[in-house]
Amino acid sequence: MVLSQVSAVNVRRPVRTAADGPGQQASIRATVSAYVELLLITAVPTLFLAYRGLPSLSVTVVVVLGGALAAGSANALNCYIDRDIDEIMRRTSSRPLVRQTVAPRSALVFGLVLGVVSVALFAVTTNLLAAGLTLAAIFYYVVIYTILLKRHTSQSTLWGGACGAAPVLIAWAAATGTVPAPAWLLFAVVFFWQPPHFWALAIKYRDDYRSAGIPMLPVVASVRRVMAESVVYSWLMVAASLAVWPWAGPLYGGIAIVAGAAFLYEVHRLFHLSRLADAEGGSADGLVTMRLFHLSLVYLTVVFAGVAAGAFIR
């Protein structure tokens, strides 16, 4: 994310944060690792396509480092703002501010400093467009998503996806000083990917969101409704990925078709199961969606690997 929900942080590797230090260090390492991994998945392959081959090493380093700093800024500011609900939710109860291993003021200052450094890094080493997009992504995540959307609308995941997809625009801008059509299409792929990806996880943790008063769609709507919307956004995601084909070449096109078909099969399978549960007078609340969650991570990795490979084979 990458400036997004970064849902993988607390799923792949649970960590116990304790005031004595080691647990908190593990949590920080896991968070940073997840951010860098997501940057490598989306932003770096975008550079390959922007350069039509091997990207500049210096720009790649700036995109990864600057992106990690921006994501760290957004995460620290998010933890500062959400420290009240983080204390309630089991999934976030081990964060440093909740365990009082970091003072709120320190987290606020740290987040602001990271943001300033990340924007300045892009401005000095690449161009003002990349710097402006980085600043906009941090602002959008902290103010629009965290403050205005997250606690007030069930569609926060969808609209919050704009900052999650921002790294592809930032990377392309850093490389060329422009954001042409293929950059916006890659942005759309990540933007539409986030609802089915994150809702698959939120269904499992909806009791956490309910107890914290977060109107996530799986909290306020039936599982069938969530899966129906996931189907819509999955088709939009695959359509956007196929629209990249003319720029990324035939190898990428083949990869996008196969990966998209696998993703659509799984999301339609879950929607069918949710409909069956309703038709039989039961409940789809027990529907296991974590396979879709993990598949979504594989999908994004494979598609963007195809983007990088397509830059060489045209």
PDB file of C-alpha atoms in Angstrom:
ATOM      1  CA  MET A   1       0.000   0.000   0.000  1.00  0.00           C
ATOM      2  CA  VAL A   2       1.703   1.097  -0.785  1.00  0.00           C
ATOM      3  CA  LEU A   3      -0.779   3.336   0.969  1.00  0.00           C
ATOM      4  CA  SER A   4      -3.676   1.041   1.676  1.00  0.00           C
ATOM      5  CA  GLN A   5      -5.196  -1.184   4.290  1.00  0.00           C
ATOM      6  CA  VAL A   6      -2.169  -3.500   4.036  1.00  0.00           C
ATOM      7  CA  SER A   7      -4.307  -6.344   5.228  1.00  0.00           C
ATOM      8  CA  ALA A   8      -1.572  -8.937   4.926  1.00  0.00           C
ATOM      9  CA  VAL A   9       0.412  -7.533   7.837  1.00  0.00           C
ATOM     10  CA  ASN A  10      -1.609  -9.173  10.594  1.00  0.00           C
ATOM     11  CA  VAL A  11      -2.589 -12.312   8.728  1.00  0.00           C
ATOM     12  CA  ARG A  12       0.543 -13.968   7.483  1.00  0.00           C
ATOM     13  CA  ARG A  13       2.648 -13.657  10.571  1.00  0.00           C
ATOM     14  CA  PRO A  14       0.926 -12.981  13.906  1.00  0.00           C
ATOM     15  CA  VAL A  15       3.244 -11.258  16.348  1.00  0.00           C
ATOM     16  CA  ARG A  16       2.951 -10.654  20.055  1.00  0.00           C
ATOM     17  CA  THR A  17       3.913  -7.118  20.983  1.00  0.00           C
ATOM     18  CA  ALA A  18       5.175  -6.653  24.507  1.00  0.00           C
ATOM     19  CA  ALA A  19       6.455  -3.659  26.364  1.00  0.00           C
ATOM     20  CA  ASP A  20       9.833  -5.289  26.819  1.00  0.00           C
ATOM     21  CA  GLY A  21      10.763  -4.645  23.189  1.00  0.00           C
ATOM     22  CA  PRO A  22      11.214  -7.808  21.069  1.00  0.00           C
ATOM     23  CA  GLY A  23       7.512  -8.177  20.228  1.00  0.00           C
ATOM     24  CA  GLN A  24       7.244  -4.567  19.127  1.00  0.00           C
ATOM     25  CA  GLN A  25      10.363  -4.902  16.979  1.00  0.00           C
ATOM     26  CA  ALA A  26       8.841  -7.973  15.317  1.00  0.00           C
ATOM     27  CA  SER A  27       5.636  -6.041  14.663  1.00  0.00           C
ATOM     28  CA  ILE A  28       7.530  -3.159  13.096  1.00  0.00           C
ATOM     29  CA  ARG A  29       9.599  -5.530  10.951  1.00  0.00           C
ATOM     30  CA  ALA A  30       6.440  -7.318   9.789  1.00  0.00           C
ATOM     31  CA  THR A  31       4.749  -4.037   8.889  1.00  0.00           C
ATOM     32  CA  VAL A  32       7.743  -2.633   7.009  1.00  0.00           C
ATOM     33  CA  SER A  33       8.228  -5.957   5.253  1.00  0.00           C
ATOM     34  CA  ALA A  34       4.606  -5.975   4.084  1.00  0.00           C
ATOM     35  CA  TYR A  35       4.854  -2.412   2.752  1.00  0.00           C
ATOM     36  CA  VAL A  36       8.067  -3.095   0.856  1.00  0.00           C
ATOM     37  CA  GLU A  37       6.641  -6.328  -0.529  1.00  0.00           C
ATOM     38  CA  LEU A  38       3.578  -4.541  -1.885  1.00  0.00           C
ATOM     39  CA  LEU A  39       5.757  -1.811  -3.364  1.00  0.00           C
ATOM     40  CA  LEU A  40       7.857  -4.445  -5.105  1.00  0.00           C
ATOM     41  CA  ILE A  41       4.714  -6.161  -6.425  1.00  0.00           C
ATOM     42  CA  THR A  42       3.118  -3.083  -8.022  1.00  0.00           C
ATOM     43  CA  ALA A  43       5.446  -0.095  -8.297  1.00  0.00           C
ATOM     44  CA  VAL A  44       8.624  -1.798  -9.513  1.00  0.00           C
ATOM     45  CA  PRO A  45       6.956  -3.747 -12.382  1.00  0.00           C
ATOM     46  CA  THR A  46       5.294  -0.478 -13.386  1.00  0.00           C
ATOM     47  CA  LEU A  47       8.773   1.019 -13.809  1.00  0.00           C
ATOM     48  CA  PHE A  48       9.691  -1.754 -16.259  1.00  0.00           C
ATOM     49  CA  LEU A  49       6.716  -0.886 -18.442  1.00  0.00           C
ATOM     50  CA  ALA A  50       7.322   2.859 -18.148  1.00  0.00           C
ATOM     51  CA  TYR A  51      10.932   2.393 -19.298  1.00  0.00           C
ATOM     52  CA  ARG A  52      10.040  -0.316 -21.853  1.00  0.00           C
ATOM     53  CA  GLY A  53      12.744  -2.465 -20.311  1.00  0.00           C
ATOM     54  CA  LEU A  54      15.175  -2.223 -17.416  1.00  0.00           C
ATOM     55  CA  PRO A  55      14.383   0.848 -15.301  1.00  0.00           C
ATOM     56  CA  SER A  56      16.912   3.304 -13.968  1.00  0.00           C
ATOM     57  CA  LEU A  57      18.481   1.883 -10.807  1.00  0.00           C
ATOM     58  CA  SER A  58      18.481   5.275  -9.083  1.00  0.00           C
ATOM     59  CA  VAL A  59      14.775   5.867  -9.821  1.00  0.00           C
ATOM     60  CA  THR A  60      13.934   2.343  -8.663  1.00  0.00           C
ATOM     61  CA  VAL A  61      15.716   2.935  -5.355  1.00  0.00           C
ATOM     62  CA  VAL A  62      13.909   6.250  -4.891  1.00  0.00           C
ATOM     63  CA  VAL A  63      10.519   4.706  -5.677  1.00  0.00           C
ATOM     64  CA  VAL A  64      11.022   1.852  -3.198  1.00  0.00           C
ATOM     65  CA  LEU A  65      12.607   3.992  -0.463  1.00  0.00           C
ATOM     66  CA  GLY A  66      10.313   6.977  -0.952  1.00  0.00           C
ATOM     67  CA  GLY A  67       7.277   4.713  -1.182  1.00  0.00           C
ATOM     68  CA  ALA A  68       8.233   2.887   2.012  1.00  0.00           C
ATOM     69  CA  LEU A  69       8.689   6.215   3.825  1.00  0.00           C
ATOM     70  CA  ALA A  70       5.324   7.476   2.555  1.00  0.00           C
ATOM     71  CA  ALA A  71       3.615   4.240   3.592  1.00  0.00           C
ATOM     72  CA  GLY A  72       5.291   4.425   6.988  1.00  0.00           C
ATOM     73  CA  SER A  73       4.064   8.003   7.368  1.00  0.00           C
ATOM     74  CA  ALA A  74       0.492   7.049   6.514  1.00  0.00           C
ATOM     75  CA  ASN A  75       0.627   4.025   8.812  1.00  0.00           C
ATOM     76  CA  ALA A  76       1.983   6.011  11.774  1.00  0.00           C
ATOM     77  CA  LEU A  77      -0.637   8.739  11.328  1.00  0.00           C
ATOM     78  CA  ASN A  78      -3.343   6.104  10.948  1.00  0.00           C
ATOM     79  CA  CYS A  79      -2.245   4.470  14.207  1.00  0.00           C
ATOM     80  CA  TYR A  80      -2.363   7.881  15.902  1.00  0.00           C
ATOM     81  CA  ILE A  81      -5.899   8.592  14.686  1.00  0.00           C
ATOM     82  CA  ASP A  82      -7.276   5.077  15.201  1.00  0.00           C
ATOM     83  CA  ARG A  83      -5.692   4.325  18.565  1.00  0.00           C
ATOM     84  CA  ASP A  84      -9.118   4.289  20.234  1.00  0.00           C
ATOM     85  CA  ILE A  85     -10.587   1.587  17.978  1.00  0.00           C
ATOM     86  CA  ASP A  86      -7.285  -0.297  17.690  1.00  0.00           C
ATOM     87  CA  GLU A  87      -7.591  -0.989  21.411  1.00  0.00           C
ATOM     88  CA  ILE A  88     -10.972  -2.674  20.861  1.00  0.00           C
ATOM     89  CA  MET A  89     -10.090  -4.825  17.853  1.00  0.00           C
ATOM     90  CA  ARG A  90      -8.160  -8.033  18.494  1.00  0.00           C
ATOM     91  CA  ARG A  91      -6.406  -7.764  15.133  1.00  0.00           C
ATOM     92  CA  THR A  92      -4.853  -4.399  16.028  1.00  0.00           C
ATOM     93  CA  SER A  93      -4.632  -4.631  19.819  1.00  0.00           C
ATOM     94  CA  SER A  94      -0.872  -5.267  19.740  1.00  0.00           C
ATOM     95  CA  ARG A  95       0.017  -2.015  17.999  1.00  0.00           C
ATOM     96  CA  PRO A  96       2.589   0.125  19.872  1.00  0.00           C
ATOM     97  CA  LEU A  97       0.201   2.974  20.732  1.00  0.00           C
ATOM     98  CA  VAL A  98      -2.322   0.542  22.177  1.00  0.00           C
ATOM     99  CA  ARG A  99       0.370  -1.139  24.284  1.00  0.00           C
ATOM    100  CA  GLN A 100       1.656   2.329  25.254  1.00  0.00           C
ATOM    101  CA  THR A 101       5.179   1.563  24.081  1.00  0.00           C
ATOM    102  CA  VAL A 102       5.022   4.687  21.880  1.00  0.00           C
ATOM    103  CA  ALA A 103       3.465   7.986  22.996  1.00  0.00           C
ATOM    104  CA  PRO A 104       0.702   9.392  20.726  1.00  0.00           C
ATOM    105  CA  ARG A 105       2.599  12.673  20.248  1.00  0.00           C
ATOM    106  CA  SER A 106       5.729  10.767  19.233  1.00  0.00           C
ATOM    107  CA  ALA A 107       3.754   8.761  16.669  1.00  0.00           C
ATOM    108  CA  LEU A 108       2.224  11.947  15.263  1.00  0.00           C
ATOM    109  CA  VAL A 109       5.594  13.698  14.927  1.00  0.00           C
ATOM    110  CA  PHE A 110       7.199  10.562  13.497  1.00  0.00           C
ATOM    111  CA  GLY A 111       4.471  10.193  10.884  1.00  0.00           C
ATOM    112  CA  LEU A 112       4.681  13.833   9.821  1.00  0.00           C
ATOM    113  CA  VAL A 113       8.477  13.723   9.560  1.00  0.00           C
ATOM    114  CA  LEU A 114       8.382  10.568   7.430  1.00  0.00           C
ATOM    115  CA  GLY A 115       5.842  12.198   5.137  1.00  0.00           C
ATOM    116  CA  VAL A 116       7.917  15.327   4.666  1.00  0.00           C
ATOM    117  CA  VAL A 117      11.056  13.289   3.978  1.00  0.00           C
ATOM    118  CA  SER A 118       9.307  11.062   1.426  1.00  0.00           C
ATOM    119  CA  VAL A 119       7.822  13.991  -0.501  1.00  0.00           C
ATOM    120  CA  ALA A 120      11.133  15.896  -0.410  1.00  0.00           C
ATOM    121  CA  LEU A 121      13.002  12.816  -1.644  1.00  0.00           C
ATOM    122  CA  PHE A 122      10.787  12.530  -4.723  1.00  0.00           C
ATOM    123  CA  ALA A 123      10.936  16.293  -5.360  1.00  0.00           C
ATOM    124  CA  VAL A 124      14.736  16.461  -5.188  1.00  0.00           C
ATOM    125  CA  THR A 125      15.610  13.226  -6.992  1.00  0.00           C
ATOM    126  CA  THR A 126      12.796  12.774  -9.547  1.00  0.00           C
ATOM    127  CA  ASN A 127      10.194  15.474 -10.272  1.00  0.00           C
ATOM    128  CA  LEU A 128       7.454  17.565  -8.726  1.00  0.00           C
ATOM    129  CA  LEU A 129       4.663  15.447 -10.229  1.00  0.00           C
ATOM    130  CA  ALA A 130       5.850  12.337  -8.382  1.00  0.00           C
ATOM    131  CA  ALA A 131       6.298  14.401  -5.206  1.00  0.00           C
ATOM    132  CA  GLY A 132       2.809  15.892  -5.545  1.00  0.00           C
ATOM    133  CA  LEU A 133       1.222  12.486  -6.089  1.00  0.00           C
ATOM    134  CA  THR A 134       3.025  11.159  -3.010  1.00  0.00           C
ATOM    135  CA  LEU A 135       1.751  14.053  -0.895  1.00  0.00           C
ATOM    136  CA  ALA A 136      -1.763  13.575  -2.288  1.00  0.00           C
ATOM    137  CA  ALA A 137      -1.675   9.841  -1.488  1.00  0.00           C
ATOM    138  CA  ILE A 138      -0.655  10.444   2.132  1.00  0.00           C
ATOM    139  CA  PHE A 139      -3.294  13.167   2.538  1.00  0.00           C
ATOM    140  CA  TYR A 140      -5.978  11.006   0.946  1.00  0.00           C
ATOM    141  CA  TYR A 141      -5.223   8.023   3.167  1.00  0.00           C
ATOM    142  CA  VAL A 142      -5.023   9.965   6.404  1.00  0.00           C
ATOM    143  CA  VAL A 143      -7.762  12.572   5.910  1.00  0.00           C
ATOM    144  CA  ILE A 144     -10.175  11.216   3.290  1.00  0.00           C
ATOM    145  CA  TYR A 145     -10.017   7.508   4.136  1.00  0.00           C
ATOM    146  CA  THR A 146      -9.105   7.314   7.832  1.00  0.00           C
ATOM    147  CA  ILE A 147     -10.935  10.392   9.144  1.00  0.00           C
ATOM    148  CA  LEU A 148     -13.838  10.941   6.738  1.00  0.00           C
ATOM    149  CA  LEU A 149     -14.696   7.535   5.252  1.00  0.00           C
ATOM    150  CA  LYS A 150     -13.612   4.670   7.481  1.00  0.00           C
ATOM    151  CA  ARG A 151     -16.007   5.304  10.357  1.00  0.00           C
ATOM    152  CA  HIS A 152     -18.912   6.632   8.301  1.00  0.00           C
ATOM    153  CA  THR A 153     -19.524   4.552   5.171  1.00  0.00           C
ATOM    154  CA  SER A 154     -19.585   0.892   4.184  1.00  0.00           C
ATOM    155  CA  GLN A 155     -17.879   1.831   0.906  1.00  0.00           C
ATOM    156  CA  SER A 156     -14.705   3.064   2.593  1.00  0.00           C
ATOM    157  CA  THR A 157     -12.725   0.102   1.244  1.00  0.00           C
ATOM    158  CA  LEU A 158     -13.617   0.986  -2.345  1.00  0.00           C
ATOM    159  CA  TRP A 159     -12.838   4.695  -2.163  1.00  0.00           C
ATOM    160  CA  GLY A 160      -9.886   4.148   0.129  1.00  0.00           C
ATOM    161  CA  GLY A 161      -8.445   2.056  -2.671  1.00  0.00           C
ATOM    162  CA  ALA A 162      -7.389   5.220  -4.482  1.00  0.00           C
ATOM    163  CA  CYS A 163      -4.403   5.648  -2.176  1.00  0.00           C
ATOM    164  CA  GLY A 164      -3.664   1.934  -2.332  1.00  0.00           C
ATOM    165  CA  ALA A 165      -3.350   2.160  -6.098  1.00  0.00           C
ATOM    166  CA  ALA A 166      -1.355   5.411  -6.032  1.00  0.00           C
ATOM    167  CA  PRO A 167       2.137   3.803  -6.101  1.00  0.00           C
ATOM    168  CA  VAL A 168       1.752   2.821  -9.771  1.00  0.00           C
ATOM    169  CA  LEU A 169       1.041   6.448 -10.691  1.00  0.00           C
ATOM    170  CA  ILE A 170       3.894   7.669  -8.499  1.00  0.00           C
ATOM    171  CA  ALA A 171       6.304   5.163 -10.037  1.00  0.00           C
ATOM    172  CA  TRP A 172       5.355   6.079 -13.625  1.00  0.00           C
ATOM    173  CA  ALA A 173       5.560   9.785 -12.828  1.00  0.00           C
ATOM    174  CA  ALA A 174       8.980   9.327 -11.214  1.00  0.00           C
ATOM    175  CA  ALA A 175      10.211   7.561 -14.359  1.00  0.00           C
ATOM    176  CA  THR A 176       8.770   9.826 -17.066  1.00  0.00           C
ATOM    177  CA  GLY A 177       7.253  12.917 -15.465  1.00  0.00           C
ATOM    178  CA  THR A 178       3.848  11.928 -16.903  1.00  0.00           C
ATOM    179  CA  VAL A 179       0.924   9.615 -16.077  1.00  0.00           C
ATOM    180  CA  PRO A 180      -0.361   8.288 -19.434  1.00  0.00           C
ATOM    181  CA  ALA A 181      -3.227   5.870 -20.123  1.00  0.00           C
ATOM    182  CA  PRO A 182      -1.410   2.602 -19.214  1.00  0.00           C
ATOM    183  CA  ALA A 183      -0.485   4.047 -15.821  1.00  0.00           C
ATOM    184  CA  TRP A 184      -4.152   4.835 -15.133  1.00  0.00           C
ATOM    185  CA  LEU A 185      -5.181   1.358 -16.261  1.00  0.00           C
ATOM    186  CA  LEU A 186      -2.710  -0.245 -13.844  1.00  0.00           C
ATOM    187  CA  PHE A 187      -4.090   2.108 -11.208  1.00  0.00           C
ATOM    188  CA  ALA A 188      -7.571   0.762 -12.018  1.00  0.00           C
ATOM    189  CA  VAL A 189      -6.390  -2.839 -11.658  1.00  0.00           C
ATOM    190  CA  VAL A 190      -5.206  -2.223  -8.094  1.00  0.00           C
ATOM    191  CA  PHE A 191      -8.168   0.046  -7.284  1.00  0.00           C
ATOM    192  CA  PHE A 192     -10.769  -2.585  -8.230  1.00  0.00           C
ATOM    193  CA  TRP A 193      -8.651  -5.390  -6.732  1.00  0.00           C
ATOM    194  CA  GLN A 194      -8.868  -4.009  -3.222  1.00  0.00           C
ATOM    195  CA  PRO A 195     -12.600  -4.527  -2.431  1.00  0.00           C
ATOM    196  CA  PRO A 196     -12.713  -8.289  -3.132  1.00  0.00           C
ATOM    197  CA  HIS A 197      -9.278  -8.689  -1.559  1.00  0.00           C
ATOM    198  CA  PHE A 198      -9.993  -6.844   1.671  1.00  0.00           C
ATOM    199  CA  TRP A 199     -13.649  -7.852   2.044  1.00  0.00           C
ATOM    200  CA  ALA A 200     -12.563 -11.507   1.909  1.00  0.00           C
ATOM    201  CA  LEU A 201     -10.491 -10.797   5.009  1.00  0.00           C
ATOM    202  CA  ALA A 202     -13.076  -8.508   6.620  1.00  0.00           C
ATOM    203  CA  ILE A 203     -15.714 -11.260   6.488  1.00  0.00           C
ATOM    204  CA  LYS A 204     -13.519 -13.305   8.792  1.00  0.00           C
ATOM    205  CA  TYR A 205     -12.868 -10.371  11.135  1.00  0.00           C
ATOM    206  CA  ARG A 206     -16.265  -8.661  10.897  1.00  0.00           C
ATOM    207  CA  ASP A 207     -16.911  -9.129  14.632  1.00  0.00           C
ATOM    208  CA  ASP A 208     -13.816  -7.024  15.286  1.00  0.00           C
ATOM    209  CA  TYR A 209     -15.100  -4.226  13.054  1.00  0.00           C
ATOM    210  CA  ARG A 210     -18.586  -4.492  14.540  1.00  0.00           C
ATOM    211  CA  SER A 211     -17.283  -4.144  18.104  1.00  0.00           C
ATOM    212  CA  ALA A 212     -15.253  -1.096  17.075  1.00  0.00           C
ATOM    213  CA  GLY A 213     -18.227   0.525  15.334  1.00  0.00           C
ATOM    214  CA  ILE A 214     -16.638   0.413  11.874  1.00  0.00           C
ATOM    215  CA  PRO A 215     -19.389   0.078   9.227  1.00  0.00           C
ATOM    216  CA  MET A 216     -17.353  -2.175   6.946  1.00  0.00           C
ATOM    217  CA  LEU A 217     -19.591  -3.696   4.264  1.00  0.00           C
ATOM    218  CA  PRO A 218     -19.366  -7.231   5.761  1.00  0.00           C
ATOM    219  CA  VAL A 219     -20.612  -5.722   9.040  1.00  0.00           C
ATOM    220  CA  VAL A 220     -23.686  -3.914   7.693  1.00  0.00           C
ATOM    221  CA  ALA A 221     -24.628  -6.218   4.791  1.00  0.00           C
ATOM    222  CA  SER A 222     -25.153  -9.925   4.227  1.00  0.00           C
ATOM    223  CA  VAL A 223     -22.317 -12.109   2.982  1.00  0.00           C
ATOM    224  CA  ARG A 224     -24.313 -12.629  -0.207  1.00  0.00           C
ATOM    225  CA  ARG A 225     -24.394  -8.856  -0.805  1.00  0.00           C
ATOM    226  CA  VAL A 226     -20.650  -8.610  -0.127  1.00  0.00           C
ATOM    227  CA  MET A 227     -19.904 -11.407  -2.569  1.00  0.00           C
ATOM    228  CA  ALA A 228     -22.215  -9.878  -5.197  1.00  0.00           C
ATOM    229  CA  GLU A 229     -20.293  -6.599  -5.038  1.00  0.00           C
ATOM    230  CA  SER A 230     -17.018  -8.538  -5.038  1.00  0.00           C
ATOM    231  CA  VAL A 231     -18.081 -10.157  -8.304  1.00  0.00           C
ATOM    232  CA  VAL A 232     -18.723  -6.742  -9.882  1.00  0.00           C
ATOM    233  CA  TYR A 233     -15.384  -5.286  -8.829  1.00  0.00           C
ATOM    234  CA  SER A 234     -13.553  -8.460  -9.838  1.00  0.00           C
ATOM    235  CA  TRP A 235     -14.905  -8.174 -13.382  1.00  0.00           C
ATOM    236  CA  LEU A 236     -13.902  -4.498 -13.495  1.00  0.00           C
ATOM    237  CA  MET A 237     -10.422  -5.455 -12.252  1.00  0.00           C
ATOM    238  CA  VAL A 238      -9.985  -8.112 -14.927  1.00  0.00           C
ATOM    239  CA  ALA A 239     -11.331  -5.766 -17.620  1.00  0.00           C
ATOM    240  CA  ALA A 240      -8.789  -3.118 -16.591  1.00  0.00           C
ATOM    241  CA  SER A 241      -5.983  -5.705 -16.627  1.00  0.00           C
ATOM    242  CA  LEU A 242      -6.908  -6.795 -20.163  1.00  0.00           C
ATOM    243  CA  ALA A 243      -7.003  -3.167 -21.298  1.00  0.00           C
ATOM    244  CA  VAL A 244      -3.281  -2.948 -20.470  1.00  0.00           C
ATOM    245  CA  TRP A 245      -2.597  -5.630 -23.103  1.00  0.00           C
ATOM    246  CA  PRO A 246      -1.763  -3.277 -26.035  1.00  0.00           C
ATOM    247  CA  TRP A 247       1.047  -1.689 -24.012  1.00  0.00           C
ATOM    248  CA  ALA A 248       2.341  -4.783 -22.202  1.00  0.00           C
ATOM    249  CA  GLY A 249       2.351  -7.256 -25.098  1.00  0.00           C
ATOM    250  CA  PRO A 250       1.072 -10.795 -25.792  1.00  0.00           C
ATOM    251  CA  LEU A 251       2.894 -12.557 -22.939  1.00  0.00           C
ATOM    252  CA  TYR A 252       1.256 -10.245 -20.468  1.00  0.00           C
ATOM    253  CA  GLY A 253      -2.093 -10.733 -22.192  1.00  0.00           C
ATOM    254  CA  GLY A 254      -1.916 -14.495 -21.742  1.00  0.00           C
ATOM    255  CA  ILE A 255      -0.968 -14.136 -18.086  1.00  0.00           C
ATOM    256  CA  ALA A 256      -3.786 -11.646 -17.471  1.00  0.00           C
ATOM    257  CA  ILE A 257      -6.351 -13.987 -19.048  1.00  0.00           C
ATOM    258  CA  VAL A 258      -5.306 -17.051 -17.021  1.00  0.00           C
ATOM    259  CA  ALA A 259      -4.936 -15.167 -13.730  1.00  0.00           C
ATOM    260  CA  GLY A 260      -8.199 -13.309 -14.279  1.00  0.00           C
ATOM    261  CA  ALA A 261     -10.075 -16.520 -15.073  1.00  0.00           C
ATOM    262  CA  ALA A 262      -8.818 -18.148 -11.860  1.00  0.00           C
ATOM    263  CA  PHE A 263      -9.821 -15.136  -9.796  1.00  0.00           C
ATOM    264  CA  LEU A 264     -13.271 -14.888 -11.374  1.00  0.00           C
ATOM    265  CA  TYR A 265     -13.878 -18.605 -10.873  1.00  0.00           C
ATOM    266  CA  GLU A 266     -13.172 -18.334  -7.148  1.00  0.00           C
ATOM    267  CA  VAL A 267     -15.247 -15.204  -6.544  1.00  0.00           C
ATOM    268  CA  HIS A 268     -18.173 -16.637  -8.517  1.00  0.00           C
ATOM    269  CA  ARG A 269     -17.858 -19.901  -6.574  1.00  0.00           C
ATOM    270  CA  LEU A 270     -18.189 -18.051  -3.287  1.00  0.00           C
ATOM    271  CA  PHE A 271     -21.121 -15.999  -4.569  1.00  0.00           C
ATOM    272  CA  HIS A 272     -22.858 -19.211  -5.655  1.00  0.00           C
ATOM    273  CA  LEU A 273     -22.307 -20.756  -2.226  1.00  0.00           C
ATOM    274  CA  SER A 274     -23.702 -17.652  -0.517  1.00  0.00           C
ATOM    275  CA  ARG A 275     -26.805 -17.799  -2.707  1.00  0.00           C
ATOM    276  CA  LEU A 276     -27.283 -21.493  -1.959  1.00  0.00           C
ATOM    277  CA  ALA A 277     -27.069 -20.832   1.765  1.00  0.00           C
ATOM    278  CA  ASP A 278     -29.752 -18.147   1.511  1.00  0.00           C
ATOM    279  CA  ALA A 279     -31.976 -20.297  -0.719  1.00  0.00           C
ATOM    280  CA  GLU A 280     -31.842 -23.154   1.779  1.00  0.00           C
ATOM    281  CA  GLY A 281     -32.942 -20.850   4.565  1.00  0.00           C
ATOM    282  CA  GLY A 282     -29.574 -20.903   6.250  1.00  0.00           C
ATOM    283  CA  SER A 283     -26.857 -18.304   6.653  1.00  0.00           C
ATOM    284  CA  ALA A 284     -23.737 -17.640   4.623  1.00  0.00           C
ATOM    285  CA  ASP A 285     -21.993 -16.077   7.635  1.00  0.00           C
ATOM    286  CA  GLY A 286     -19.769 -19.142   7.966  1.00  0.00           C
ATOM    287  CA  LEU A 287     -18.573 -18.939   4.365  1.00  0.00           C
ATOM    288  CA  VAL A 288     -14.796 -19.408   4.239  1.00  0.00           C
ATOM    289  CA  THR A 289     -13.341 -16.603   2.124  1.00  0.00           C
ATOM    290  CA  MET A 290      -9.680 -16.783   3.067  1.00  0.00           C
ATOM    291  CA  ARG A 291      -8.845 -18.800  -0.057  1.00  0.00           C
ATOM    292  CA  LEU A 292     -10.020 -15.818  -2.104  1.00  0.00           C
ATOM    293  CA  PHE A 293      -7.937 -13.513   0.084  1.00  0.00           C
ATOM    294  CA  HIS A 294      -4.759 -15.506  -0.505  1.00  0.00           C
ATOM    295  CA  LEU A 295      -5.578 -16.002  -4.185  1.00  0.00           C
ATOM    296  CA  SER A 296      -5.936 -12.235  -4.556  1.00  0.00           C
ATOM    297  CA  LEU A 297      -2.361 -11.768  -3.345  1.00  0.00           C
ATOM    298  CA  VAL A 298      -1.142 -14.351  -5.853  1.00  0.00           C
ATOM    299  CA  TYR A 299      -3.211 -12.722  -8.597  1.00  0.00           C
ATOM    300  CA  LEU A 300      -1.714  -9.263  -8.057  1.00  0.00           C
ATOM    301  CA  THR A 301       1.806 -10.688  -7.935  1.00  0.00           C
ATOM    302  CA  VAL A 302       1.381 -12.722 -11.130  1.00  0.00           C
ATOM    303  CA  VAL A 303      -0.289  -9.942 -13.134  1.00  0.00           C
ATOM    304  CA  PHE A 304       2.349  -7.353 -12.251  1.00  0.00           C
ATOM    305  CA  ALA A 305       5.123  -9.863 -12.884  1.00  0.00           C
ATOM    306  CA  GLY A 306       3.520 -10.179 -16.331  1.00  0.00           C
ATOM    307  CA  VAL A 307       3.714  -6.398 -16.680  1.00  0.00           C
ATOM    308  CA  ALA A 308       7.471  -6.496 -16.056  1.00  0.00           C
ATOM    309  CA  ALA A 309       8.006  -9.480 -18.371  1.00  0.00           C
ATOM    310  CA  GLY A 310       5.882  -7.909 -21.077  1.00  0.00           C
ATOM    311  CA  ALA A 311       8.203  -4.911 -21.166  1.00  0.00           C
ATOM    312  CA  PHE A 312      10.892  -7.166 -22.669  1.00  0.00           C
ATOM    313  CA  ILE A 313       8.782  -9.429 -24.897  1.00  0.00           C
ATOM    314  CA  ARG A 314       6.659  -7.462 -27.356  1.00  0.00           C
TER     315      ARG A 314
END
